[in-house]
Tab-separated table of C-alpha atoms in Angstrom:
chain	number	residue	atom	x	y	z
A	25	MET	CA	110.178	-156.059	-86.419
A	26	GLN	CA	110.879	-157.413	-82.943
A	27	THR	CA	114.606	-156.958	-83.542
A	28	LEU	CA	114.063	-153.334	-84.539
A	29	ILE	CA	112.023	-152.671	-81.382
A	30	GLN	CA	114.739	-154.255	-79.249
A	31	TRP	CA	117.405	-152.158	-80.971
A	32	TYR	CA	115.326	-149.016	-80.371
A	33	ALA	CA	114.773	-149.886	-76.704
A	34	THR	CA	118.486	-150.551	-76.236
A	35	HIS	CA	119.860	-147.453	-77.936
A	36	PHE	CA	117.044	-145.023	-77.078
A	37	PRO	CA	115.871	-146.202	-73.644
A	38	ASN	CA	114.433	-142.895	-72.445
A	39	ALA	CA	112.560	-142.337	-75.691
A	40	TYR	CA	111.277	-145.916	-75.548
A	41	GLU	CA	109.781	-145.241	-72.124
A	42	LEU	CA	108.046	-142.160	-73.533
A	43	ASN	CA	106.611	-143.925	-76.586
A	44	ASP	CA	102.998	-142.990	-75.858
A	45	GLU	CA	103.898	-139.352	-75.200
A	46	ILE	CA	106.014	-139.165	-78.341
A	47	ILE	CA	103.231	-140.630	-80.492
A	48	ALA	CA	100.725	-138.175	-78.995
A	49	ALA	CA	103.179	-135.304	-79.516
A	50	THR	CA	103.645	-136.289	-83.151
A	51	TRP	CA	99.917	-136.044	-83.754
A	52	GLU	CA	99.849	-132.713	-81.910
A	53	THR	CA	102.498	-131.392	-84.306
A	54	VAL	CA	100.481	-132.624	-87.296
A	55	TYR	CA	97.353	-131.059	-85.748
A	56	MET	CA	99.059	-127.652	-85.343
A	57	LEU	CA	100.388	-127.925	-88.880
A	58	GLY	CA	96.922	-128.723	-90.227
A	59	LEU	CA	95.260	-125.818	-88.418
A	60	THR	CA	97.908	-123.415	-89.664
A	61	ILE	CA	97.681	-124.653	-93.256
A	62	LEU	CA	93.905	-124.202	-93.144
A	63	PHE	CA	93.628	-120.766	-91.552
A	64	ALA	CA	96.938	-119.103	-92.433
A	65	GLY	CA	96.774	-120.625	-95.913
A	66	VAL	CA	93.389	-119.110	-96.725
A	67	ILE	CA	93.963	-115.733	-95.044
A	68	GLY	CA	97.531	-115.435	-96.314
A	69	LEU	CA	96.400	-116.234	-99.856
A	70	ILE	CA	93.688	-113.566	-99.690
A	71	PHE	CA	96.111	-110.924	-98.390
A	72	GLY	CA	98.719	-111.978	-100.938
A	73	VAL	CA	96.253	-111.572	-103.798
A	74	ILE	CA	95.060	-108.189	-102.485
A	75	ILE	CA	98.559	-106.787	-102.160
A	76	THR	CA	99.408	-108.098	-105.644
A	77	VAL	CA	96.477	-106.477	-107.412
A	78	ALA	CA	96.673	-103.274	-105.325
A	79	HIS	CA	100.348	-102.512	-105.961
A	80	GLU	CA	101.404	-99.792	-108.380
A	81	GLY	CA	100.384	-100.825	-111.875
A	82	GLY	CA	98.184	-103.624	-110.567
A	83	ILE	CA	94.771	-104.419	-111.999
A	84	LEU	CA	93.124	-102.846	-108.933
A	85	GLU	CA	95.796	-100.329	-107.991
A	86	ASN	CA	95.155	-98.776	-104.596
A	87	LYS	CA	98.090	-97.089	-102.919
A	88	VAL	CA	96.417	-96.812	-99.509
A	89	ILE	CA	95.467	-100.488	-99.261
A	90	TYR	CA	98.854	-101.548	-100.586
A	91	LYS	CA	100.750	-99.339	-98.153
A	92	VAL	CA	98.725	-100.501	-95.140
A	93	LEU	CA	99.046	-104.202	-95.955
A	94	ASP	CA	102.694	-103.900	-96.946
A	95	THR	CA	103.518	-102.145	-93.666
A	96	LEU	CA	101.599	-104.674	-91.530
A	97	ILE	CA	103.251	-107.593	-93.303
A	98	ASN	CA	106.703	-106.102	-92.801
A	99	ILE	CA	106.040	-105.379	-89.116
A	100	PHE	CA	104.736	-108.839	-88.224
A	101	ARG	CA	107.429	-110.588	-90.252
A	102	SER	CA	110.054	-108.630	-88.315
A	103	ILE	CA	108.883	-109.743	-84.859
A	104	PRO	CA	110.810	-112.809	-83.621
A	105	PHE	CA	108.394	-115.675	-83.063
A	106	ILE	CA	109.412	-116.247	-79.457
A	107	ILE	CA	108.518	-112.619	-78.694
A	108	LEU	CA	105.264	-112.895	-80.644
A	109	LEU	CA	104.309	-115.830	-78.418
A	110	ALA	CA	104.580	-113.548	-75.394
A	111	LEU	CA	102.827	-110.615	-77.058
A	112	LEU	CA	99.824	-112.736	-78.039
A	113	ILE	CA	99.217	-114.409	-74.671
A	114	ASN	CA	96.045	-112.430	-73.967
A	115	VAL	CA	94.801	-112.790	-77.543
A	116	THR	CA	95.345	-116.542	-77.352
A	117	ARG	CA	93.502	-116.768	-74.019
A	118	ILE	CA	90.545	-114.826	-75.469
A	119	ILE	CA	90.329	-117.042	-78.561
A	120	VAL	CA	90.816	-120.518	-77.081
A	121	GLY	CA	90.493	-119.917	-73.333
A	122	THR	CA	94.003	-121.086	-72.453
A	123	THR	CA	97.643	-120.404	-73.281
A	124	ILE	CA	98.879	-123.986	-72.916
A	125	GLY	CA	98.597	-126.824	-75.400
A	126	SER	CA	98.648	-127.381	-79.123
A	127	THR	CA	95.448	-125.448	-79.893
A	128	ALA	CA	96.693	-122.420	-77.969
A	129	ALA	CA	100.095	-122.625	-79.652
A	130	SER	CA	98.377	-122.676	-83.046
A	131	VAL	CA	97.088	-119.117	-82.572
A	132	PRO	CA	100.496	-117.339	-82.622
A	133	ILE	CA	101.749	-119.805	-85.228
A	134	ILE	CA	98.858	-118.886	-87.533
A	135	ILE	CA	99.315	-115.160	-86.910
A	136	ALA	CA	103.056	-115.449	-87.574
A	137	THR	CA	102.485	-117.469	-90.747
A	138	ILE	CA	99.865	-115.214	-92.365
A	139	PRO	CA	102.234	-112.326	-93.227
A	140	PHE	CA	105.003	-114.741	-94.217
A	141	PHE	CA	102.743	-116.629	-96.610
A	142	ALA	CA	101.101	-113.442	-97.911
A	143	ARG	CA	104.503	-112.137	-98.977
A	144	GLN	CA	105.350	-115.476	-100.569
A	145	VAL	CA	102.053	-115.413	-102.477
A	146	GLU	CA	102.794	-111.888	-103.705
A	147	ILE	CA	106.218	-112.974	-104.962
A	148	ALA	CA	104.712	-116.017	-106.704
A	149	LEU	CA	101.911	-114.074	-108.410
A	150	LEU	CA	104.227	-111.321	-109.590
A	151	GLU	CA	106.051	-114.012	-111.575
A	152	VAL	CA	102.972	-114.435	-113.770
A	153	ASP	CA	103.699	-113.063	-117.241
A	154	SER	CA	102.438	-109.489	-117.355
A	155	GLY	CA	101.663	-109.988	-121.027
A	156	VAL	CA	99.061	-112.606	-120.156
A	157	VAL	CA	97.469	-110.228	-117.649
A	158	GLU	CA	97.413	-107.409	-120.196
A	159	ALA	CA	95.907	-109.725	-122.812
A	160	ALA	CA	93.135	-110.704	-120.409
A	161	GLN	CA	92.432	-107.025	-119.693
A	162	ALA	CA	92.334	-106.271	-123.422
A	163	MET	CA	89.757	-109.041	-123.886
A	164	GLY	CA	87.529	-107.354	-121.316
A	165	SER	CA	88.050	-109.837	-118.468
A	166	SER	CA	86.900	-108.584	-115.102
A	167	PRO	CA	89.374	-108.259	-112.194
A	168	TRP	CA	87.827	-111.365	-110.612
A	169	ASP	CA	88.333	-113.338	-113.824
A	170	ILE	CA	91.959	-112.189	-114.025
A	171	ILE	CA	92.593	-113.148	-110.394
A	172	PHE	CA	91.141	-116.660	-110.715
A	173	ARG	CA	91.817	-117.503	-114.350
A	174	VAL	CA	95.182	-115.797	-114.800
A	175	TYR	CA	96.960	-115.114	-111.513
A	176	LEU	CA	95.892	-118.195	-109.572
A	177	ARG	CA	95.836	-120.599	-112.514
A	178	GLU	CA	99.063	-119.469	-114.188
A	179	GLY	CA	100.801	-118.952	-110.865
A	180	LEU	CA	99.731	-122.294	-109.346
A	181	PRO	CA	103.134	-124.046	-109.683
A	182	ALA	CA	104.887	-121.080	-108.045
A	183	LEU	CA	102.194	-120.968	-105.350
A	184	LEU	CA	102.774	-124.634	-104.567
A	185	ARG	CA	106.519	-124.045	-104.277
A	186	VAL	CA	106.112	-121.161	-101.819
A	187	SER	CA	103.496	-123.200	-99.951
A	188	ALA	CA	106.049	-125.982	-99.517
A	189	SER	CA	108.616	-123.594	-98.050
A	190	THR	CA	105.918	-122.094	-95.813
A	191	VAL	CA	104.922	-125.506	-94.478
A	192	ILE	CA	108.542	-126.254	-93.587
A	193	ASN	CA	108.713	-122.904	-91.803
A	194	VAL	CA	105.510	-123.734	-89.897
A	195	ILE	CA	106.933	-127.073	-88.748
A	196	GLY	CA	109.876	-125.127	-87.334
A	197	LEU	CA	107.489	-122.796	-85.504
A	198	THR	CA	105.592	-125.730	-83.975
A	199	ALA	CA	108.887	-127.000	-82.583
A	200	MET	CA	109.764	-123.551	-81.234
A	201	ALA	CA	106.383	-123.346	-79.501
A	202	GLY	CA	107.572	-126.237	-77.361
A	203	VAL	CA	109.724	-123.775	-75.415
A	204	VAL	CA	106.578	-122.375	-73.793
A	205	GLY	CA	104.717	-125.672	-73.450
A	206	GLY	CA	102.943	-125.452	-76.760
A	207	GLY	CA	102.732	-129.205	-77.123
A	208	GLY	CA	103.967	-131.329	-79.981
A	209	LEU	CA	107.443	-132.680	-80.625
A	210	GLY	CA	109.007	-129.382	-79.619
A	211	THR	CA	107.755	-129.839	-76.058
A	212	ILE	CA	109.018	-133.422	-76.010
A	213	ALA	CA	112.456	-132.307	-77.193
A	214	ILE	CA	112.677	-129.454	-74.661
A	215	ALA	CA	110.750	-130.648	-71.585
A	216	ARG	CA	111.465	-134.377	-71.794
A	217	GLY	CA	114.808	-134.223	-73.557
A	218	TYR	CA	116.883	-131.072	-73.078
A	219	ASN	CA	115.686	-130.179	-69.573
A	220	ARG	CA	116.420	-133.710	-68.356
A	221	SER	CA	119.652	-134.189	-70.342
A	222	ARG	CA	118.167	-137.063	-72.346
A	223	MET	CA	119.842	-136.804	-75.731
A	224	ASP	CA	118.081	-139.866	-77.131
A	225	VAL	CA	114.696	-138.161	-76.637
A	226	ILE	CA	115.943	-135.071	-78.453
A	227	LEU	CA	117.248	-137.224	-81.321
A	228	VAL	CA	113.960	-139.116	-81.694
A	229	ALA	CA	111.899	-135.900	-81.618
A	230	THR	CA	114.217	-134.308	-84.181
A	231	PHE	CA	114.017	-137.388	-86.397
A	232	LEU	CA	110.207	-137.330	-86.345
A	233	ILE	CA	110.161	-133.620	-87.186
A	234	LEU	CA	112.433	-134.335	-90.159
A	235	VAL	CA	110.100	-137.151	-91.247
A	236	ILE	CA	107.150	-134.737	-91.252
A	237	VAL	CA	109.210	-132.251	-93.275
A	238	PHE	CA	110.204	-134.983	-95.738
A	239	ILE	CA	106.637	-136.220	-96.192
A	240	SER	CA	105.303	-132.696	-96.750
A	241	GLN	CA	108.060	-132.020	-99.289
A	242	VAL	CA	107.281	-135.238	-101.161
A	243	ILE	CA	103.592	-134.332	-101.316
A	244	PHE	CA	104.266	-130.849	-102.672
A	245	ASN	CA	106.825	-132.133	-105.189
A	246	TRP	CA	104.239	-134.618	-106.430
A	247	LEU	CA	101.593	-131.897	-106.733
A	248	ILE	CA	103.960	-129.596	-108.600
A	249	LYS	CA	104.862	-132.343	-111.085
A	250	LYS	CA	101.183	-133.142	-111.631
A	251	ILE	CA	100.412	-129.470	-112.323
A	252	GLU	CA	103.390	-128.867	-114.604
A	253	HIS	CA	102.824	-132.021	-116.628
């Protein structure tokens, strides 16, 4: 262990000096990821279910609701995240009282993730066999029963797969938030690494981001296998 620390200090001297900051930044990234999973996950799932059941031929077909949600999702998904950060400055200040830090950065990340995840949920639920849905309707199941017992249960493996891809996308957004001082490993890579020409800091921050991606992927792969078997 001592040899490994010495090797790290020798080959990554600038990163070694910033150990405490890097550790804190890693937890900030995990914190932003957790907040986004919680809020964007729940809201995105709700919107995804609504747009699925409201589309043409859906169990609760409603062209107005579908058109409104579909348009909003397309609009927000089309806005580059770096621009969304600027557009939501006042909204962020109203919600959390500041525009700097990991909590503030979580606001635009959550708002950017909701439409992305909602569309992924729609795609996943539309993969559910329509015959199963029709059979449930023929048996007199209510829309709520079909949503929970057919769409969400039968579509769970697909939902987990799109959730995994969404989480990876969110990790990328947390890094991008570092450009505007959003905290986390993105800020370390930009402010402490790129701006000061310290490549070793950038490499360490990138490595830690990849570790978080790898761990999240392993967790989702394990969940998917448990569900499918």
